[in-house]
XYZ file of N, CA and C in Angstrom:
462
model
N 0.808 -1.102 -0.002
C -0.134 -0.021 0.009
C 1.106 1.210 -0.059
N 1.999 1.200 0.793
C 2.767 2.378 0.766
C 3.433 2.468 -0.508
N 3.786 1.526 -1.338
C 4.471 1.883 -2.571
C 3.529 2.460 -3.383
N 2.230 1.858 -3.526
C 1.228 2.495 -4.113
C 1.078 3.894 -4.043
N 0.779 4.302 -2.901
C 0.877 5.875 -2.520
C 2.190 6.443 -3.098
N 3.329 5.981 -2.490
C 4.491 6.513 -3.064
C 4.512 6.856 -4.857
N 4.170 5.704 -5.497
C 4.349 6.093 -6.919
C 3.281 6.990 -7.245
N 1.955 6.983 -6.873
C 1.086 7.926 -7.142
C 1.784 9.303 -6.887
N 2.294 9.517 -5.617
C 2.885 10.953 -5.510
C 3.624 11.329 -6.629
N 4.669 10.383 -6.808
C 5.706 10.420 -7.858
C 5.141 10.753 -9.216
N 3.968 10.291 -9.536
C 3.347 10.558 -11.178
C 2.590 11.836 -10.713
N 1.917 12.184 -9.692
C 1.387 13.526 -9.483
C 2.526 14.783 -9.592
N 3.477 14.478 -8.845
C 4.872 15.570 -9.325
C 5.269 15.524 -10.697
N 5.211 14.448 -11.327
C 5.925 14.483 -12.627
C 4.681 15.336 -13.573
N 3.324 14.822 -13.385
C 2.316 15.850 -14.223
C 2.200 17.107 -13.633
N 2.583 17.610 -12.675
C 2.550 18.998 -12.201
C 3.788 19.669 -12.959
N 5.057 18.935 -12.930
C 5.991 19.372 -13.625
C 5.607 19.673 -15.177
N 5.254 18.688 -15.897
C 4.860 18.970 -16.951
C 3.749 20.081 -17.294
N 2.822 20.157 -16.322
C 2.139 21.416 -16.411
C 2.593 22.627 -16.356
N 3.615 22.613 -15.242
C 4.421 23.955 -15.070
C 5.081 24.425 -16.394
N 5.807 23.275 -17.094
C 6.468 23.498 -18.335
C 5.504 23.923 -19.523
N 4.580 23.392 -19.534
C 3.600 23.737 -20.718
C 2.853 25.327 -20.269
N 2.951 25.746 -18.966
C 2.159 27.074 -19.173
C 3.707 28.163 -19.227
N 4.785 27.629 -18.818
C 6.178 28.671 -19.038
C 6.149 28.558 -20.338
N 5.996 27.562 -21.352
C 6.357 27.438 -22.696
C 5.043 28.328 -23.384
N 3.829 28.445 -22.761
C 2.674 29.278 -23.471
C 2.748 30.739 -23.079
N 3.393 31.062 -22.110
C 3.928 32.342 -21.838
C 4.984 33.042 -22.288
N 5.874 32.222 -23.016
C 7.109 32.618 -23.387
C 7.114 33.895 -24.365
N 5.806 33.830 -25.282
C 5.914 35.089 -25.955
C 6.185 36.549 -25.423
N 5.404 36.747 -24.055
C 5.027 37.659 -23.171
C 6.044 37.757 -22.047
N 7.102 37.063 -22.086
C 7.809 36.868 -20.824
C 8.505 38.632 -20.589
N 8.994 39.217 -21.733
C 9.647 40.427 -21.389
C 8.382 41.172 -21.190
N 7.464 41.286 -21.354
C 6.479 42.246 -20.686
C 6.144 41.780 -19.463
N 6.026 40.609 -19.058
C 5.800 40.118 -17.535
C 6.748 40.482 -16.755
N 8.050 40.402 -17.452
C 9.309 41.010 -16.541
C 9.288 42.612 -16.560
N 8.900 43.251 -17.390
C 8.889 44.445 -17.463
C 8.011 45.277 -16.397
N 6.750 44.570 -16.418
C 5.673 45.049 -15.665
C 6.176 44.922 -14.103
N 6.766 43.526 -13.702
C 7.132 43.323 -12.438
C 8.010 44.152 -12.159
N 8.919 44.495 -12.864
C 10.370 45.397 -12.558
C 9.914 46.562 -12.390
N 8.841 47.168 -12.903
C 8.373 48.453 -12.705
C 7.583 48.494 -11.448
N 6.954 47.327 -11.037
C 6.267 47.218 -9.598
C 7.366 47.331 -8.797
N 8.458 46.510 -8.639
C 9.446 46.690 -7.818
C 10.268 47.807 -7.720
N 10.281 48.488 -8.740
C 11.153 49.943 -8.801
C 10.099 50.804 -7.977
N 8.900 50.781 -8.132
C 7.965 51.559 -7.398
C 7.842 51.382 -6.033
N 8.201 49.838 -5.684
C 8.323 49.972 -4.206
C 9.402 50.301 -3.508
N 10.781 50.368 -4.197
C 11.882 50.867 -3.960
C 12.056 52.528 -3.873
N 11.314 53.078 -4.838
C 10.632 54.626 -4.511
C 10.101 54.899 -3.391
N 9.032 53.990 -2.975
C 7.963 54.468 -1.972
C 8.872 53.865 -0.663
N 9.877 52.992 -0.471
C 10.599 53.118 0.721
C 11.733 54.186 1.034
N 12.179 54.633 -0.256
C 12.880 55.837 -0.292
C 12.210 56.983 0.327
N 10.801 57.078 -0.274
C 10.082 58.289 0.120
C 9.809 57.954 1.622
N 9.475 56.905 1.909
C 9.047 56.776 3.435
C 10.430 56.976 4.438
N 11.195 56.623 3.974
C 12.650 56.891 4.588
C 12.848 58.397 4.782
N 12.777 59.210 3.676
C 13.029 60.501 3.616
C 12.036 61.502 4.490
N 10.789 60.955 4.428
C 9.439 61.629 5.147
C 9.492 60.908 6.401
N 10.289 60.088 7.191
C 10.427 59.487 8.311
C 8.741 58.855 8.604
N 8.287 58.011 7.684
C 7.358 57.330 8.013
C 7.833 55.910 8.223
N 7.277 55.040 9.271
C 7.783 53.954 9.767
C 7.112 52.919 8.510
N 7.862 52.105 8.143
C 7.320 50.887 7.104
C 8.140 49.772 7.970
N 7.361 48.534 7.994
C 7.610 47.358 8.635
C 7.520 46.428 7.327
N 8.217 45.106 7.434
C 8.096 44.104 6.650
C 6.533 43.728 6.131
N 5.545 43.599 7.000
C 4.066 43.410 6.967
C 3.396 44.347 6.034
N 3.662 45.695 6.196
C 3.306 46.619 5.235
C 3.830 46.524 3.909
N 5.053 46.299 3.841
C 5.993 46.149 2.580
C 5.387 44.919 1.750
N 5.036 43.747 2.365
C 4.465 42.411 2.072
C 3.300 42.666 1.395
N 2.510 43.376 2.116
C 0.774 43.545 1.889
C 0.554 44.400 0.835
N 1.727 45.365 0.358
C 1.585 46.448 -0.575
C 2.152 45.534 -1.938
N 3.338 45.153 -1.592
C 4.026 44.729 -2.979
C 3.631 43.254 -3.666
N 3.377 42.102 -2.737
C 3.054 40.891 -3.183
C 1.420 40.876 -4.013
N 0.420 41.480 -3.233
C -0.726 41.443 -4.114
C -0.650 42.252 -5.377
N 0.086 43.368 -5.396
C -0.253 44.257 -6.395
C 0.852 43.514 -7.500
N 1.858 42.846 -7.155
C 2.632 42.179 -8.316
C 2.000 41.141 -8.831
N 1.378 40.256 -8.020
C 0.728 39.248 -8.304
C -0.628 39.386 -9.268
N -1.175 40.553 -8.679
C -2.414 40.954 -9.701
C -2.087 41.652 -10.942
N -1.023 42.357 -10.881
C -0.521 42.939 -12.272
C 0.147 41.597 -13.217
N 0.819 40.662 -12.891
C 1.134 39.668 -13.674
C 0.046 38.730 -14.121
N -0.652 38.484 -13.101
C -2.085 37.753 -13.407
C -2.737 38.281 -14.506
N -3.081 39.506 -14.349
C -3.787 40.289 -15.500
C -3.101 40.337 -16.703
N -1.681 40.699 -16.813
C -1.178 40.338 -18.230
C -1.263 38.943 -18.679
N -1.088 38.139 -17.849
C -1.265 36.551 -18.213
C -2.589 36.303 -18.704
N -3.569 36.782 -18.001
C -5.215 36.520 -18.402
C -5.104 37.425 -19.629
N -4.881 38.573 -20.072
C -5.130 39.347 -21.195
C -4.420 38.850 -22.308
N -3.128 38.282 -22.011
C -2.557 37.630 -23.422
C -3.138 36.114 -23.629
N -3.550 35.417 -22.419
C -4.543 34.283 -23.099
C -5.822 34.541 -23.662
N -6.486 35.674 -23.375
C -7.781 36.029 -24.225
C -7.155 36.723 -25.632
N -6.285 37.375 -25.608
C -5.577 37.692 -27.096
C -5.129 36.832 -27.785
N -4.361 35.618 -27.298
C -4.093 34.448 -27.981
C -5.155 33.779 -28.592
N -6.235 33.583 -27.787
C -7.231 32.803 -28.454
C -8.569 33.483 -28.788
N -8.587 34.738 -28.835
C -9.632 35.319 -29.294
C -9.262 36.638 -30.143
N -8.502 37.753 -29.409
C -8.672 38.941 -29.833
C -7.600 39.278 -30.985
N -6.395 38.403 -30.829
C -5.243 38.520 -31.848
C -5.719 38.438 -33.079
N -6.431 37.548 -33.573
C -6.903 37.616 -35.007
C -7.899 38.633 -35.471
N -8.813 39.073 -34.367
C -9.607 40.476 -34.683
C -8.533 41.546 -35.084
N -7.420 41.829 -34.198
C -6.618 42.701 -34.297
C -5.585 42.793 -35.446
N -5.296 41.585 -35.847
C -4.364 41.131 -36.882
C -5.003 41.668 -38.015
N -6.526 41.571 -38.236
C -6.926 41.999 -39.357
C -7.085 43.695 -39.603
N -6.778 44.475 -38.546
C -6.678 45.689 -38.572
C -5.180 46.387 -38.731
N -4.534 45.787 -37.356
C -2.968 46.155 -37.470
C -2.289 44.762 -37.731
N -0.869 45.316 -38.114
C -0.223 44.082 -38.248
C 0.725 43.624 -36.868
N 0.288 43.793 -35.728
C 0.943 43.899 -34.733
C 0.195 42.930 -33.660
N 1.145 41.833 -33.072
C 0.564 40.702 -32.475
C 0.368 41.086 -31.100
N -0.784 40.534 -30.195
C -1.062 40.764 -28.872
C -1.180 42.242 -28.627
N -1.928 42.987 -29.343
C -2.060 44.394 -29.052
C -2.586 44.747 -27.695
N -3.443 43.817 -27.189
C -4.427 44.270 -25.983
C -3.565 43.969 -25.087
N -2.786 43.184 -25.065
C -1.645 42.650 -24.033
C -0.755 43.822 -23.958
N -0.190 44.360 -24.849
C 1.038 45.331 -24.761
C 0.057 46.873 -24.339
N -1.083 47.094 -25.015
C -1.616 48.254 -24.285
C -1.943 47.916 -22.786
N -2.477 47.079 -22.426
C -2.430 46.849 -20.874
C -1.238 46.894 -20.028
N -0.205 46.337 -20.837
C 1.308 46.506 -20.055
C 1.749 47.675 -20.301
N 1.337 48.515 -21.052
C 1.746 50.087 -21.234
C 1.091 50.843 -19.963
N -0.328 50.484 -20.156
C -1.013 51.277 -19.055
C -0.344 51.035 -17.565
N -0.078 49.873 -17.240
C 0.485 49.312 -15.922
C 1.525 49.763 -15.741
N 2.582 49.972 -16.589
C 3.738 50.585 -16.397
C 3.703 51.960 -16.246
N 2.735 52.730 -17.004
C 2.499 54.121 -16.757
C 1.845 54.412 -15.748
N 1.191 53.726 -14.950
C 0.927 53.849 -13.597
C 1.946 53.938 -12.473
N 2.975 52.965 -12.845
C 3.983 52.669 -12.059
C 4.941 53.914 -12.242
N 5.245 54.448 -13.385
C 6.131 55.710 -13.601
C 5.459 56.877 -12.917
N 4.024 57.025 -13.055
C 3.292 58.178 -12.281
C 3.561 58.095 -10.929
N 3.698 56.847 -10.133
C 3.839 56.561 -8.963
C 5.253 57.120 -8.522
N 6.261 56.573 -9.479
C 7.396 57.031 -9.020
C 7.798 58.561 -9.196
N 6.768 59.150 -9.871
C 6.907 60.598 -9.915
C 6.550 61.049 -8.670
N 5.151 60.800 -8.144
C 4.878 61.400 -6.947
C 5.661 61.252 -5.734
N 6.486 59.906 -5.688
C 7.290 59.986 -4.794
C 8.567 60.879 -4.587
N 9.066 61.025 -6.175
C 9.959 61.997 -6.279
C 9.600 63.328 -5.956
N 8.404 63.604 -6.180
C 7.824 65.141 -5.776
C 7.803 65.369 -4.414
N 7.306 64.166 -3.909
C 7.435 64.387 -2.358
C 8.787 64.362 -1.581
N 9.785 63.872 -2.114
C 11.039 64.092 -1.549
C 11.919 65.204 -2.158
N 11.940 65.323 -3.345
C 12.686 66.330 -4.041
C 11.827 67.541 -4.308
N 10.366 67.847 -4.331
C 9.980 69.003 -4.635
C 9.612 69.182 -5.932
N 10.215 68.261 -6.668
C 9.755 68.354 -8.305
C 9.827 67.225 -8.699
N 9.060 67.495 -10.441
C 8.751 66.294 -11.110
C 9.993 65.795 -11.993
N 10.310 64.769 -11.753
C 11.346 64.180 -12.859
C 10.976 64.000 -14.441
N 9.481 63.825 -14.256
C 8.934 63.495 -15.743
C 8.859 65.014 -16.399
N 8.491 65.988 -15.642
C 8.581 67.348 -16.240
C 10.033 67.743 -16.677
N 11.127 67.360 -16.030
C 12.410 67.655 -16.206
C 12.878 67.063 -17.395
N 12.409 65.852 -17.495
C 12.826 64.769 -18.758
C 12.090 65.494 -20.125
N 10.774 65.868 -19.948
C 10.049 66.391 -21.116
C 10.856 67.562 -21.382
N 11.274 68.374 -20.335
C 11.913 69.743 -20.614
C 13.272 69.652 -21.586
N 13.953 68.558 -21.081
C 15.336 67.914 -21.654
C 14.866 67.719 -23.143
N 13.900 66.811 -23.146
C 13.655 66.360 -24.752
C 13.293 67.466 -25.498
N 12.472 68.428 -25.089
C 12.403 69.578 -25.672
C 13.370 70.705 -26.097
N 14.332 70.539 -25.184
C 15.527 71.318 -25.609
C 16.467 70.627 -26.518
N 16.535 69.503 -26.638
C 17.352 68.661 -27.399
C 16.594 68.759 -28.938
N 15.246 68.909 -29.006
C 14.181 68.890 -30.285
C 14.760 70.474 -30.854
N 14.656 71.291 -29.858
C 15.005 72.754 -30.474
C 16.629 72.687 -30.844
N 17.358 72.284 -30.214
C 18.671 72.075 -30.469
C 18.970 71.394 -32.014
N 18.219 70.392 -32.282
C 18.055 69.704 -33.305
C 17.559 70.381 -34.451
N 16.596 71.178 -34.096
C 15.997 72.213 -35.269
C 16.778 73.100 -35.535
N 17.402 73.996 -34.660
C 18.290 75.017 -35.000
C 19.651 74.512 -35.879
N 20.118 73.271 -35.516
C 21.172 72.705 -36.321
C 20.494 72.593 -37.709
N 19.536 71.824 -38.127
C 19.180 71.459 -39.210
C 18.695 72.973 -39.797
N 18.258 73.972 -39.350
C 18.236 75.034 -39.873
C 19.404 75.697 -40.725
N 20.282 75.474 -40.028
C 21.860 76.181 -40.220
C 22.504 75.439 -41.525
N 21.930 74.260 -41.733
C 22.511 73.665 -42.717
C 21.943 74.208 -44.124
């Protein structure tokens, strides 16, 4: 009886391993998107810790865990869900209009990363007193003006 249970547990582990491999292979086309969203969430957490330290707000591991883990899991889960619906349903519709695969997955990822970047900026404003996004836009505009002046002198 003990061998029967042991053999069945080994088979169960083998089947679970196969299932994990299949899921990893299925989500391989969007692994970069998943990593980007996860990385932006982790960077947002780092900015939040920096903000808390500079503004002298107490943060403990429970607060950090209850903020990061659900957010990370929900963002990654959302990307995986949207990709699955994209793969089976939406991709064919969008491919008839655009020549870009998995458009809705990319749009949702862009929105999530945009939310995170805005959160980084809010933390930056709270600590430094100015927006790094506005500084970046100002720098881009200066470079455009310089390029325009160079092109005009040619």
